[in-house]
DNA sequence: AATACGGGGAA
DNA sequence: TTCCCAGTATT
């Protein structure tokens, strides 16, 4: 198992950022100036959904529902329909509908504290982190299945089954994204996990940081 | 801690 | 056909 030291984390970050400059992916929610609404919708579409699939339906969703006001007019059934190709449409539409109601009551203004944000419908730990990172510019991790896999392969496995309650992954993820440009390192990690450190057949021979990776040392 | 939700796309 | 996906809420 790779020891987790300041130096090993710096090496990990440097390797990923270098790779990211050349190989980083390009998604509609990453480029240009986005409204808070547009960023939140992207994160909702991305839940348990491949980024490419979400990217495909993102423009359609935004064209139909461009802002909180328009979303506020949508019926739950209509949201189900537009979310159908993404899957999880019944639950997702229900929660998004609740959020639209909540935002109507709040006149489009989000709360500012972490605790209040996490109380919003469809806002779990992941989206709350995304909100902090993308909108409040905090050094918060997009700790999803991708980042978890990469961190676990490189630094060692978690203890708990659920990412959100595993203290090891929680602390490690915050350490890893604690740099001046937290968006870059977050996106670098997600892209690397998707393209190189893949869930099924990780491309270890093309991995530029494999010498520090505990999975590589033990398996290849 | 386990489970339901889910269609699309790749292997 | 199977596996996996920028999770969340309920039990």
PDB file of C-alpha atoms (C1' of nucleotides) in Angstrom:
ATOM      1  CA  UNK A   1       0.000   0.000   0.000  1.00  0.00           C
ATOM      2  CA  UNK A   2       1.308   3.433  -0.942  1.00  0.00           C
ATOM      3  CA  UNK A   3       2.046   5.508   2.087  1.00  0.00           C
ATOM      4  CA  UNK A   4       0.092   8.717   2.202  1.00  0.00           C
ATOM      5  CA  UNK A   5       2.556  11.525   2.693  1.00  0.00           C
ATOM      6  CA  UNK A   6       2.699  15.147   1.632  1.00  0.00           C
ATOM      7  CA  UNK A   7       5.224  14.155  -1.002  1.00  0.00           C
ATOM      8  CA  UNK A   8       3.247  11.242  -2.396  1.00  0.00           C
ATOM      9  CA  UNK A   9       0.182  13.435  -2.692  1.00  0.00           C
ATOM     10  CA  UNK A  10       2.149  16.166  -4.448  1.00  0.00           C
ATOM     11  CA  UNK A  11       3.559  13.649  -6.912  1.00  0.00           C
ATOM     12  CA  UNK A  12       0.052  12.316  -7.571  1.00  0.00           C
ATOM     13  CA  UNK A  13      -1.335  15.823  -8.142  1.00  0.00           C
ATOM     14  CA  UNK A  14       1.508  16.868 -10.404  1.00  0.00           C
ATOM     15  CA  UNK A  15       1.227  13.787 -12.569  1.00  0.00           C
ATOM     16  CA  UNK A  16      -2.505  14.203 -13.041  1.00  0.00           C
ATOM     17  CA  UNK A  17      -2.348  17.932 -13.762  1.00  0.00           C
ATOM     18  CA  UNK A  18       0.329  17.380 -16.390  1.00  0.00           C
ATOM     19  CA  UNK A  19      -1.751  14.673 -18.015  1.00  0.00           C
ATOM     20  CA  UNK A  20      -4.869  16.826 -17.801  1.00  0.00           C
ATOM     21  CA  UNK A  21      -3.349  19.729 -19.761  1.00  0.00           C
ATOM     22  CA  UNK A  22      -3.144  17.520 -22.830  1.00  0.00           C
ATOM     23  CA  UNK A  23      -5.797  14.874 -22.333  1.00  0.00           C
ATOM     24  CA  UNK A  24      -8.533  16.573 -20.321  1.00  0.00           C
ATOM     25  CA  UNK A  25     -12.085  16.118 -21.600  1.00  0.00           C
ATOM     26  CA  UNK A  26     -14.277  18.909 -22.818  1.00  0.00           C
ATOM     27  CA  UNK A  27     -17.850  19.073 -21.556  1.00  0.00           C
ATOM     28  CA  UNK A  28     -20.445  21.803 -22.073  1.00  0.00           C
ATOM     29  CA  UNK A  29     -20.727  22.491 -18.323  1.00  0.00           C
ATOM     30  CA  UNK A  30     -16.978  23.036 -18.088  1.00  0.00           C
ATOM     31  CA  UNK A  31     -16.508  25.751 -20.662  1.00  0.00           C
ATOM     32  CA  UNK A  32     -17.703  29.335 -20.798  1.00  0.00           C
ATOM     33  CA  UNK A  33     -19.557  31.218 -18.134  1.00  0.00           C
ATOM     34  CA  UNK A  34     -22.371  29.155 -16.708  1.00  0.00           C
ATOM     35  CA  UNK A  35     -25.196  30.259 -14.480  1.00  0.00           C
ATOM     36  CA  UNK A  36     -25.667  28.591 -11.129  1.00  0.00           C
ATOM     37  CA  UNK A  37     -28.783  26.984 -12.541  1.00  0.00           C
ATOM     38  CA  UNK A  38     -26.899  25.529 -15.498  1.00  0.00           C
ATOM     39  CA  UNK A  39     -24.210  24.103 -13.230  1.00  0.00           C
ATOM     40  CA  UNK A  40     -26.704  22.510 -10.861  1.00  0.00           C
ATOM     41  CA  UNK A  41     -28.670  20.958 -13.706  1.00  0.00           C
ATOM     42  CA  UNK A  42     -25.476  19.445 -15.077  1.00  0.00           C
ATOM     43  CA  UNK A  43     -24.710  17.809 -11.732  1.00  0.00           C
ATOM     44  CA  UNK A  44     -28.236  16.444 -11.499  1.00  0.00           C
ATOM     45  CA  UNK A  45     -28.057  14.940 -14.974  1.00  0.00           C
ATOM     46  CA  UNK A  46     -24.694  13.419 -14.097  1.00  0.00           C
ATOM     47  CA  UNK A  47     -25.924  11.408 -11.115  1.00  0.00           C
ATOM     48  CA  UNK A  48     -25.274   7.719 -11.801  1.00  0.00           C
ATOM     49  CA  UNK A  49     -25.141   8.623 -15.487  1.00  0.00           C
ATOM     50  CA  UNK A  50     -22.206   8.493 -17.868  1.00  0.00           C
ATOM     51  CA  UNK A  51     -20.829  11.967 -18.561  1.00  0.00           C
ATOM     52  CA  UNK A  52     -21.107  11.445 -22.326  1.00  0.00           C
ATOM     53  CA  UNK A  53     -24.771  10.563 -22.002  1.00  0.00           C
ATOM     54  CA  UNK A  54     -25.439  13.565 -19.772  1.00  0.00           C
ATOM     55  CA  UNK A  55     -23.585  15.802 -22.247  1.00  0.00           C
ATOM     56  CA  UNK A  56     -25.811  14.578 -25.026  1.00  0.00           C
ATOM     57  CA  UNK A  57     -29.075  15.517 -23.315  1.00  0.00           C
ATOM     58  CA  UNK A  58     -27.808  18.591 -21.453  1.00  0.00           C
ATOM     59  CA  UNK A  59     -28.511  21.091 -24.273  1.00  0.00           C
ATOM     60  CA  UNK A  60     -31.984  19.654 -24.809  1.00  0.00           C
ATOM     61  CA  UNK A  61     -32.821  20.027 -21.145  1.00  0.00           C
ATOM     62  CA  UNK A  62     -31.504  23.589 -20.972  1.00  0.00           C
ATOM     63  CA  UNK A  63     -33.373  24.590 -24.089  1.00  0.00           C
ATOM     64  CA  UNK A  64     -36.613  23.305 -22.599  1.00  0.00           C
ATOM     65  CA  UNK A  65     -35.941  24.601 -19.092  1.00  0.00           C
ATOM     66  CA  UNK A  66     -33.408  27.457 -19.342  1.00  0.00           C
ATOM     67  CA  UNK A  67     -33.751  28.812 -15.810  1.00  0.00           C
ATOM     68  CA  UNK A  68     -35.411  28.346 -12.425  1.00  0.00           C
ATOM     69  CA  UNK A  69     -38.462  30.287 -13.522  1.00  0.00           C
ATOM     70  CA  UNK A  70     -39.173  28.076 -16.524  1.00  0.00           C
ATOM     71  CA  UNK A  71     -38.406  24.976 -14.510  1.00  0.00           C
ATOM     72  CA  UNK A  72     -40.936  26.201 -11.986  1.00  0.00           C
ATOM     73  CA  UNK A  73     -43.696  25.804 -14.550  1.00  0.00           C
ATOM     74  CA  UNK A  74     -42.799  22.196 -15.338  1.00  0.00           C
ATOM     75  CA  UNK A  75     -45.007  19.355 -14.191  1.00  0.00           C
ATOM     76  CA  UNK A  76     -43.411  16.379 -12.535  1.00  0.00           C
ATOM     77  CA  UNK A  77     -44.603  14.169 -15.380  1.00  0.00           C
ATOM     78  CA  UNK A  78     -42.886  16.399 -17.925  1.00  0.00           C
ATOM     79  CA  UNK A  79     -39.634  16.186 -15.991  1.00  0.00           C
ATOM     80  CA  UNK A  80     -39.922  12.400 -15.980  1.00  0.00           C
ATOM     81  CA  UNK A  81     -40.331  12.444 -19.723  1.00  0.00           C
ATOM     82  CA  UNK A  82     -37.291  14.597 -20.437  1.00  0.00           C
ATOM     83  CA  UNK A  83     -35.162  12.634 -17.956  1.00  0.00           C
ATOM     84  CA  UNK A  84     -36.213   9.262 -19.317  1.00  0.00           C
ATOM     85  CA  UNK A  85     -33.242   8.693 -21.652  1.00  0.00           C
ATOM     86  CA  UNK A  86     -30.930   9.286 -18.698  1.00  0.00           C
ATOM     87  CA  UNK A  87     -32.564   6.747 -16.424  1.00  0.00           C
ATOM     88  CA  UNK A  88     -33.614   7.001 -12.767  1.00  0.00           C
ATOM     89  CA  UNK A  89     -36.320   9.272 -14.153  1.00  0.00           C
ATOM     90  CA  UNK A  90     -39.043   8.688 -11.575  1.00  0.00           C
ATOM     91  CA  UNK A  91     -36.918   9.461  -8.532  1.00  0.00           C
ATOM     92  CA  UNK A  92     -34.875  12.107 -10.273  1.00  0.00           C
ATOM     93  CA  UNK A  93     -37.935  13.940 -11.590  1.00  0.00           C
ATOM     94  CA  UNK A  94     -39.570  13.796  -8.181  1.00  0.00           C
ATOM     95  CA  UNK A  95     -36.550  15.307  -6.470  1.00  0.00           C
ATOM     96  CA  UNK A  96     -35.956  17.880  -9.180  1.00  0.00           C
ATOM     97  CA  UNK A  97     -39.617  18.861  -8.993  1.00  0.00           C
ATOM     98  CA  UNK A  98     -39.276  19.370  -5.258  1.00  0.00           C
ATOM     99  CA  UNK A  99     -36.170  21.460  -5.837  1.00  0.00           C
ATOM    100  CA  UNK A 100     -38.011  23.602  -8.384  1.00  0.00           C
ATOM    101  CA  UNK A 101     -40.706  24.271  -5.785  1.00  0.00           C
ATOM    102  CA  UNK A 102     -38.152  25.093  -3.154  1.00  0.00           C
ATOM    103  CA  UNK A 103     -36.340  27.497  -5.481  1.00  0.00           C
ATOM    104  CA  UNK A 104     -39.612  29.129  -6.366  1.00  0.00           C
ATOM    105  CA  UNK A 105     -40.231  29.765  -2.680  1.00  0.00           C
ATOM    106  CA  UNK A 106     -36.686  31.024  -2.305  1.00  0.00           C
ATOM    107  CA  UNK A 107     -37.033  33.278  -5.380  1.00  0.00           C
ATOM    108  CA  UNK A 108     -34.063  31.577  -7.049  1.00  0.00           C
ATOM    109  CA  UNK A 109     -31.646  32.286  -4.217  1.00  0.00           C
ATOM    110  CA  UNK A 110     -29.554  29.483  -2.787  1.00  0.00           C
ATOM    111  CA  UNK A 111     -28.748  29.265   0.905  1.00  0.00           C
ATOM    112  CA  UNK A 112     -25.116  29.920   1.782  1.00  0.00           C
ATOM    113  CA  UNK A 113     -24.199  27.509   4.545  1.00  0.00           C
ATOM    114  CA  UNK A 114     -23.208  23.915   3.939  1.00  0.00           C
ATOM    115  CA  UNK A 115     -25.854  22.645   6.295  1.00  0.00           C
ATOM    116  CA  UNK A 116     -28.694  24.463   4.558  1.00  0.00           C
ATOM    117  CA  UNK A 117     -27.436  23.493   1.121  1.00  0.00           C
ATOM    118  CA  UNK A 118     -27.405  19.829   2.027  1.00  0.00           C
ATOM    119  CA  UNK A 119     -31.046  20.074   3.135  1.00  0.00           C
ATOM    120  CA  UNK A 120     -32.200  21.014  -0.377  1.00  0.00           C
ATOM    121  CA  UNK A 121     -34.026  18.325  -2.349  1.00  0.00           C
ATOM    122  CA  UNK A 122     -31.662  16.211  -4.508  1.00  0.00           C
ATOM    123  CA  UNK A 123     -28.665  17.815  -2.771  1.00  0.00           C
ATOM    124  CA  UNK A 124     -26.696  15.014  -1.173  1.00  0.00           C
ATOM    125  CA  UNK A 125     -23.052  15.083  -0.237  1.00  0.00           C
ATOM    126  CA  UNK A 126     -21.785  14.953  -3.805  1.00  0.00           C
ATOM    127  CA  UNK A 127     -23.825  17.848  -5.201  1.00  0.00           C
ATOM    128  CA  UNK A 128     -23.200  19.894  -2.069  1.00  0.00           C
ATOM    129  CA  UNK A 129     -19.480  19.419  -2.688  1.00  0.00           C
ATOM    130  CA  UNK A 130     -19.944  20.320  -6.356  1.00  0.00           C
ATOM    131  CA  UNK A 131     -21.774  23.466  -5.316  1.00  0.00           C
ATOM    132  CA  UNK A 132     -18.937  24.448  -3.016  1.00  0.00           C
ATOM    133  CA  UNK A 133     -16.329  23.750  -5.693  1.00  0.00           C
ATOM    134  CA  UNK A 134     -17.986  25.222  -8.767  1.00  0.00           C
ATOM    135  CA  UNK A 135     -19.979  28.096  -7.308  1.00  0.00           C
ATOM    136  CA  UNK A 136     -18.322  29.027  -4.040  1.00  0.00           C
ATOM    137  CA  UNK A 137     -14.838  28.205  -5.332  1.00  0.00           C
ATOM    138  CA  UNK A 138     -13.956  26.107  -2.309  1.00  0.00           C
ATOM    139  CA  UNK A 139     -11.444  23.257  -2.287  1.00  0.00           C
ATOM    140  CA  UNK A 140     -14.056  20.504  -2.147  1.00  0.00           C
ATOM    141  CA  UNK A 141     -13.756  17.088  -3.793  1.00  0.00           C
ATOM    142  CA  UNK A 142     -16.092  15.706  -6.441  1.00  0.00           C
ATOM    143  CA  UNK A 143     -15.947  12.443  -4.559  1.00  0.00           C
ATOM    144  CA  UNK A 144     -17.849  10.079  -6.790  1.00  0.00           C
ATOM    145  CA  UNK A 145     -17.335   6.519  -7.958  1.00  0.00           C
ATOM    146  CA  UNK A 146     -14.520   7.656 -10.277  1.00  0.00           C
ATOM    147  CA  UNK A 147     -12.465   9.568  -7.747  1.00  0.00           C
ATOM    148  CA  UNK A 148     -12.978   6.810  -5.200  1.00  0.00           C
ATOM    149  CA  UNK A 149     -11.690   4.135  -7.548  1.00  0.00           C
ATOM    150  CA  UNK A 150      -8.610   6.128  -8.477  1.00  0.00           C
ATOM    151  CA  UNK A 151      -7.745   7.065  -4.897  1.00  0.00           C
ATOM    152  CA  UNK A 152      -8.280   3.511  -3.698  1.00  0.00           C
ATOM    153  CA  UNK A 153      -6.158   1.965  -6.410  1.00  0.00           C
ATOM    154  CA  UNK A 154      -3.362   4.439  -5.860  1.00  0.00           C
ATOM    155  CA  UNK A 155      -3.346   4.914  -2.101  1.00  0.00           C
ATOM    156  CA  UNK A 156      -5.211   1.855  -0.809  1.00  0.00           C
ATOM    157  CA  UNK A 157      -8.733   0.660  -0.187  1.00  0.00           C
ATOM    158  CA  UNK A 158     -11.446   2.215   1.926  1.00  0.00           C
ATOM    159  CA  UNK A 159     -12.966   0.593   5.004  1.00  0.00           C
ATOM    160  CA  UNK A 160     -16.683   1.355   4.655  1.00  0.00           C
ATOM    161  CA  UNK A 161     -18.874   0.269   1.749  1.00  0.00           C
ATOM    162  CA  UNK A 162     -20.488   3.680   1.401  1.00  0.00           C
ATOM    163  CA  UNK A 163     -18.152   6.383   0.072  1.00  0.00           C
ATOM    164  CA  UNK A 164     -19.965   9.100   1.985  1.00  0.00           C
ATOM    165  CA  UNK A 165     -19.297   7.646   5.402  1.00  0.00           C
ATOM    166  CA  UNK A 166     -15.774   6.418   4.888  1.00  0.00           C
ATOM    167  CA  UNK A 167     -13.482   8.692   6.933  1.00  0.00           C
ATOM    168  CA  UNK A 168     -10.371   7.520   5.059  1.00  0.00           C
ATOM    169  CA  UNK A 169     -11.714   8.438   1.603  1.00  0.00           C
ATOM    170  CA  UNK A 170     -13.240  11.622   2.910  1.00  0.00           C
ATOM    171  CA  UNK A 171     -10.014  12.912   4.377  1.00  0.00           C
ATOM    172  CA  UNK A 172      -7.837  11.720   1.528  1.00  0.00           C
ATOM    173  CA  UNK A 173     -10.048  13.323  -1.117  1.00  0.00           C
ATOM    174  CA  UNK A 174      -9.886  16.703   0.620  1.00  0.00           C
ATOM    175  CA  UNK A 175      -6.098  16.456   0.867  1.00  0.00           C
ATOM    176  CA  UNK A 176      -5.760  15.599  -2.796  1.00  0.00           C
ATOM    177  CA  UNK A 177      -7.823  18.536  -4.098  1.00  0.00           C
ATOM    178  CA  UNK A 178      -6.220  21.028  -1.726  1.00  0.00           C
ATOM    179  CA  UNK A 179      -4.384  23.091  -4.342  1.00  0.00           C
ATOM    180  CA  UNK A 180      -4.720  26.592  -5.815  1.00  0.00           C
ATOM    181  CA  UNK A 181      -6.915  25.472  -8.681  1.00  0.00           C
ATOM    182  CA  UNK A 182      -9.238  22.866  -7.170  1.00  0.00           C
ATOM    183  CA  UNK A 183     -11.417  22.585 -10.276  1.00  0.00           C
ATOM    184  CA  UNK A 184      -8.487  21.449 -12.410  1.00  0.00           C
ATOM    185  CA  UNK A 185      -7.396  18.704 -10.052  1.00  0.00           C
ATOM    186  CA  UNK A 186     -10.970  17.515  -9.585  1.00  0.00           C
ATOM    187  CA  UNK A 187     -11.591  17.335 -13.311  1.00  0.00           C
ATOM    188  CA  UNK A 188      -8.183  15.776 -13.878  1.00  0.00           C
ATOM    189  CA  UNK A 189      -9.022  13.008 -11.425  1.00  0.00           C
ATOM    190  CA  UNK A 190     -12.434  12.318 -12.955  1.00  0.00           C
ATOM    191  CA  UNK A 191     -11.031  12.260 -16.487  1.00  0.00           C
ATOM    192  CA  UNK A 192      -8.083  10.106 -15.548  1.00  0.00           C
ATOM    193  CA  UNK A 193     -10.355   7.643 -13.779  1.00  0.00           C
ATOM    194  CA  UNK A 194     -12.576   7.465 -16.832  1.00  0.00           C
ATOM    195  CA  UNK A 195      -9.914   7.215 -19.534  1.00  0.00           C
ATOM    196  CA  UNK A 196      -6.912   5.534 -17.882  1.00  0.00           C
ATOM    197  CA  UNK A 197      -7.762   4.195 -14.442  1.00  0.00           C
ATOM    198  CA  UNK A 198     -10.938   2.623 -15.790  1.00  0.00           C
ATOM    199  CA  UNK A 199     -13.146   0.433 -13.677  1.00  0.00           C
ATOM    200  CA  UNK A 200     -12.906  -2.624 -15.875  1.00  0.00           C
ATOM    201  CA  UNK A 201      -9.546  -2.706 -17.613  1.00  0.00           C
ATOM    202  CA  UNK A 202      -7.297   0.020 -16.245  1.00  0.00           C
ATOM    203  CA  UNK A 203      -4.567   0.964 -18.731  1.00  0.00           C
ATOM    204  CA  UNK A 204      -1.738   0.658 -16.224  1.00  0.00           C
ATOM    205  CA  UNK A 205       1.002   0.448 -18.863  1.00  0.00           C
ATOM    206  CA  UNK A 206      -0.013   3.887 -20.102  1.00  0.00           C
ATOM    207  CA  UNK A 207      -0.330   5.353 -16.632  1.00  0.00           C
ATOM    208  CA  UNK A 208       2.194   8.087 -15.984  1.00  0.00           C
ATOM    209  CA  UNK A 209       1.975   7.724 -12.213  1.00  0.00           C
ATOM    210  CA  UNK A 210       1.992   3.936 -11.990  1.00  0.00           C
ATOM    211  CA  UNK A 211       5.308   3.817 -10.134  1.00  0.00           C
ATOM    212  CA  UNK A 212       3.586   5.297  -7.095  1.00  0.00           C
ATOM    213  CA  UNK A 213       0.419   3.219  -7.400  1.00  0.00           C
ATOM    214  CA  UNK A 214      -0.271   0.443  -4.916  1.00  0.00           C
ATOM    215  CA  UNK A 215      -2.603  -1.343  -7.325  1.00  0.00           C
ATOM    216  CA  UNK A 216       0.088  -1.378 -10.012  1.00  0.00           C
ATOM    217  CA  UNK A 217       2.723  -2.648  -7.601  1.00  0.00           C
ATOM    218  CA  UNK A 218       0.504  -5.482  -6.427  1.00  0.00           C
ATOM    219  CA  UNK A 219      -1.127  -6.528  -9.682  1.00  0.00           C
ATOM    220  CA  UNK A 220       0.983  -5.745 -12.719  1.00  0.00           C
TER     221      UNK A 220
ATOM    222  C1'  DA B   1     -25.712  -1.280   6.209  1.00  0.00           C
ATOM    223  C1'  DA B   2     -28.613  -2.614   2.303  1.00  0.00           C
ATOM    224  C1'  DT B   3     -31.583  -1.565  -1.228  1.00  0.00           C
ATOM    225  C1'  DA B   4     -34.363   0.682  -5.083  1.00  0.00           C
ATOM    226  C1'  DC B   5     -34.165   3.431  -8.780  1.00  0.00           C
ATOM    227  C1'  DG B   6     -33.005   2.869 -14.786  1.00  0.00           C
ATOM    228  C1'  DG B   7     -31.975   3.749 -19.643  1.00  0.00           C
ATOM    229  C1'  DG B   8     -27.913   4.103 -22.619  1.00  0.00           C
ATOM    230  C1'  DG B   9     -23.672   2.599 -24.242  1.00  0.00           C
ATOM    231  C1'  DA B  10     -19.573  -0.119 -24.235  1.00  0.00           C
ATOM    232  C1'  DA B  11     -17.412  -4.635 -23.796  1.00  0.00           C
TER     233       DA B  11
ATOM    234  C1'  DT C   1     -26.150 -10.103 -22.363  1.00  0.00           C
ATOM    235  C1'  DT C   2     -23.702  -8.154 -18.706  1.00  0.00           C
ATOM    236  C1'  DC C   3     -21.566  -4.402 -16.561  1.00  0.00           C
ATOM    237  C1'  DC C   4     -21.203   0.284 -15.232  1.00  0.00           C
ATOM    238  C1'  DC C   5     -22.417   5.029 -14.783  1.00  0.00           C
ATOM    239  C1'  DA C   6     -19.813  12.869 -11.773  1.00  0.00           C
ATOM    240  C1'  DG C   7     -25.830   9.521  -6.165  1.00  0.00           C
ATOM    241  C1'  DT C   8     -29.845  10.080  -3.246  1.00  0.00           C
ATOM    242  C1'  DA C   9     -33.291   8.770  -0.052  1.00  0.00           C
ATOM    243  C1'  DT C  10     -35.591   5.183   2.280  1.00  0.00           C
ATOM    244  C1'  DT C  11     -35.735   1.216   5.136  1.00  0.00           C
TER     245       DT C  11
END
